[in-house]
Amino acid sequence: MNAYRAKPLRYPWPPMLYLTSILTAMLAGRIAELPPIPSPVPFVLPSLGFAIAMLAVTLDIWAVRTLMQRQTAVLDSGCARYLVTCGPFRFSRNPIYLGYTLFTMALGLISGNSWFFIAAIISVTATRMIAIPSEERHLEARFGFDYETYRKRTRRWI
């Protein structure tokens, strides 16, 4: 396979998957409300949700900034110019998807809508099935041994 033609995806699926799941969770919460998440003290879960949301946004900004500084593709439909193993990529091979997942769960804590947790699980599963295998094939074709070494020492999520 020609590594220069082996793009990970034709369309940036993960942002669309997570956005769709968030909108679906909001709609499902209005149509078929699930029991709320029990909170021992009022405002604890929403406060925790805001903290997690801030962590998720910070993680995503850090990851995008790291990719931009290394002058490689930010969207998963672009061809990677460099194998980025610094910044948040030292800890996770998919820090942006981790940020999306944390943000989706944070919305559940903030709103008390349990559908967001179901949406997060579905989004993670869909991302693992649709996006990640293609991205990993692309990176392996593009960077070979360096990517294999990175993959062995760095977890996919956390």
Tab-separated table of C-alpha atoms in Angstrom:
chain	number	residue	atom	x	y	z
A	1	MET	CA	0.000	0.000	0.000
A	2	ASN	CA	1.280	3.456	-0.872
A	3	ALA	CA	1.619	5.276	2.455
A	4	TYR	CA	1.022	8.639	0.828
A	5	ARG	CA	-2.353	7.560	-0.573
A	6	ALA	CA	-3.468	5.638	2.514
A	7	LYS	CA	-5.585	8.324	4.132
A	8	PRO	CA	-7.223	7.298	7.369
A	9	LEU	CA	-10.799	8.309	6.475
A	10	ARG	CA	-12.626	9.935	3.592
A	11	TYR	CA	-14.819	11.875	6.014
A	12	PRO	CA	-14.093	13.082	9.570
A	13	TRP	CA	-16.467	10.608	11.239
A	14	PRO	CA	-15.631	10.962	14.949
A	15	PRO	CA	-16.718	14.607	15.367
A	16	MET	CA	-19.954	13.787	13.540
A	17	LEU	CA	-20.497	10.621	15.584
A	18	TYR	CA	-20.110	12.470	18.866
A	19	LEU	CA	-22.210	15.436	17.756
A	20	THR	CA	-24.964	13.111	16.574
A	21	SER	CA	-24.859	11.155	19.820
A	22	ILE	CA	-25.047	14.346	21.891
A	23	LEU	CA	-28.036	15.620	19.922
A	24	THR	CA	-29.695	12.197	20.138
A	25	ALA	CA	-29.154	12.072	23.920
A	26	MET	CA	-30.748	15.504	24.255
A	27	LEU	CA	-33.746	14.417	22.184
A	28	ALA	CA	-34.034	11.068	23.981
A	29	GLY	CA	-33.967	12.889	27.315
A	30	ARG	CA	-37.024	14.870	26.243
A	31	ILE	CA	-38.895	11.922	24.737
A	32	ALA	CA	-38.067	9.083	27.152
A	33	GLU	CA	-36.490	10.437	30.292
A	34	LEU	CA	-34.378	7.959	32.255
A	35	PRO	CA	-34.083	8.129	36.036
A	36	PRO	CA	-31.661	10.905	36.997
A	37	ILE	CA	-28.243	10.138	38.365
A	38	PRO	CA	-28.537	10.168	42.167
A	39	SER	CA	-26.524	12.906	43.850
A	40	PRO	CA	-25.710	12.839	47.573
A	41	VAL	CA	-25.514	16.629	47.708
A	42	PRO	CA	-27.159	19.105	45.323
A	43	PHE	CA	-24.815	20.693	42.775
A	44	VAL	CA	-22.066	18.059	43.312
A	45	LEU	CA	-22.665	16.225	40.049
A	46	PRO	CA	-23.173	19.359	37.929
A	47	SER	CA	-20.016	20.858	39.452
A	48	LEU	CA	-18.113	17.657	38.722
A	49	GLY	CA	-19.564	17.743	35.197
A	50	PHE	CA	-18.310	21.289	34.616
A	51	ALA	CA	-14.854	20.295	35.867
A	52	ILE	CA	-14.770	17.274	33.539
A	53	ALA	CA	-16.043	19.404	30.642
A	54	MET	CA	-13.237	21.905	31.224
A	55	LEU	CA	-10.724	19.046	31.348
A	56	ALA	CA	-12.133	17.638	28.089
A	57	VAL	CA	-12.008	20.983	26.275
A	58	THR	CA	-8.488	21.641	27.567
A	59	LEU	CA	-7.375	18.187	26.416
A	60	ASP	CA	-8.845	18.726	22.948
A	61	ILE	CA	-7.273	22.177	22.590
A	62	TRP	CA	-3.909	20.831	23.766
A	63	ALA	CA	-4.082	17.940	21.287
A	64	VAL	CA	-5.123	20.124	18.329
A	65	ARG	CA	-2.472	22.687	19.192
A	66	THR	CA	0.175	19.951	19.385
A	67	LEU	CA	-0.844	18.646	15.947
A	68	MET	CA	-0.785	22.142	14.479
A	69	GLN	CA	2.645	22.880	15.966
A	70	ARG	CA	3.947	19.684	14.362
A	71	GLN	CA	2.326	20.747	11.058
A	72	THR	CA	0.367	17.563	10.620
A	73	ALA	CA	-3.297	16.868	9.854
A	74	VAL	CA	-5.796	17.743	12.558
A	75	LEU	CA	-8.816	16.193	10.863
A	76	ASP	CA	-8.712	12.436	10.563
A	77	SER	CA	-9.465	12.683	6.842
A	78	GLY	CA	-6.048	14.236	6.159
A	79	CYS	CA	-2.738	12.505	5.597
A	80	ALA	CA	-0.400	12.638	8.608
A	81	ARG	CA	2.864	14.373	7.799
A	82	TYR	CA	4.570	13.482	11.078
A	83	LEU	CA	4.070	10.932	13.821
A	84	VAL	CA	3.198	13.062	16.841
A	85	THR	CA	4.196	11.441	20.133
A	86	CYS	CA	4.500	14.487	22.358
A	87	GLY	CA	2.008	16.596	24.297
A	88	PRO	CA	-1.131	14.640	25.165
A	89	PHE	CA	-0.110	11.993	22.624
A	90	ARG	CA	2.486	10.810	25.163
A	91	PHE	CA	-0.342	9.490	27.315
A	92	SER	CA	-3.004	8.537	24.764
A	93	ARG	CA	-2.966	7.679	21.074
A	94	ASN	CA	-6.425	9.246	20.785
A	95	PRO	CA	-6.578	12.227	23.144
A	96	ILE	CA	-9.089	14.095	20.987
A	97	TYR	CA	-11.539	11.173	21.072
A	98	LEU	CA	-10.925	10.859	24.801
A	99	GLY	CA	-11.816	14.545	25.142
A	100	TYR	CA	-15.001	14.050	23.107
A	101	THR	CA	-15.990	11.117	25.325
A	102	LEU	CA	-15.290	12.978	28.566
A	103	PHE	CA	-17.263	15.968	27.292
A	104	THR	CA	-20.244	13.789	26.410
A	105	MET	CA	-20.235	12.232	29.886
A	106	ALA	CA	-19.796	15.670	31.472
A	107	LEU	CA	-22.975	16.817	29.742
A	108	GLY	CA	-24.748	13.909	31.430
A	109	LEU	CA	-23.518	15.019	34.852
A	110	ILE	CA	-24.380	18.660	34.206
A	111	SER	CA	-27.872	17.979	32.891
A	112	GLY	CA	-28.713	14.879	34.930
A	113	ASN	CA	-29.622	13.175	31.638
A	114	SER	CA	-28.475	9.555	31.761
A	115	TRP	CA	-28.809	9.231	27.981
A	116	PHE	CA	-25.470	11.034	27.614
A	117	PHE	CA	-23.686	8.067	29.196
A	118	ILE	CA	-25.342	5.693	26.746
A	119	ALA	CA	-24.427	8.107	23.938
A	120	ALA	CA	-20.792	8.125	25.100
A	121	ILE	CA	-20.627	4.327	25.060
A	122	ILE	CA	-22.172	4.156	21.589
A	123	SER	CA	-19.809	6.868	20.304
A	124	VAL	CA	-16.735	5.130	21.691
A	125	THR	CA	-17.843	1.849	20.138
A	126	ALA	CA	-18.563	3.445	16.760
A	127	THR	CA	-15.270	5.356	16.806
A	128	ARG	CA	-13.372	2.153	17.614
A	129	MET	CA	-15.122	0.356	14.750
A	130	ILE	CA	-15.166	3.076	12.076
A	131	ALA	CA	-12.299	5.503	12.640
A	132	ILE	CA	-9.524	3.983	14.711
A	133	PRO	CA	-8.745	0.882	12.581
A	134	SER	CA	-8.459	3.038	9.468
A	135	GLU	CA	-6.288	5.622	11.241
A	136	GLU	CA	-4.021	2.930	12.654
A	137	ARG	CA	-3.586	1.326	9.220
A	138	HIS	CA	-2.716	4.757	7.819
A	139	LEU	CA	-0.157	5.480	10.539
A	140	GLU	CA	1.367	2.016	10.252
A	141	ALA	CA	1.682	2.347	6.466
A	142	ARG	CA	3.065	5.855	6.803
A	143	PHE	CA	5.491	5.465	9.741
A	144	GLY	CA	6.090	1.709	10.032
A	145	PHE	CA	8.391	0.701	12.871
A	146	ASP	CA	8.172	4.099	14.600
A	147	TYR	CA	4.400	3.783	14.826
A	148	GLU	CA	4.623	0.165	16.026
A	149	THR	CA	6.984	1.252	18.803
A	150	TYR	CA	4.705	4.143	19.756
A	151	ARG	CA	1.629	1.891	19.720
A	152	LYS	CA	3.284	-0.612	22.042
A	153	ARG	CA	4.251	1.995	24.643
A	154	THR	CA	1.176	4.247	24.508
A	155	ARG	CA	-2.382	3.222	25.395
A	156	ARG	CA	-5.184	3.896	22.944
A	157	TRP	CA	-7.382	5.884	25.332
A	158	ILE	CA	-5.745	6.398	28.749
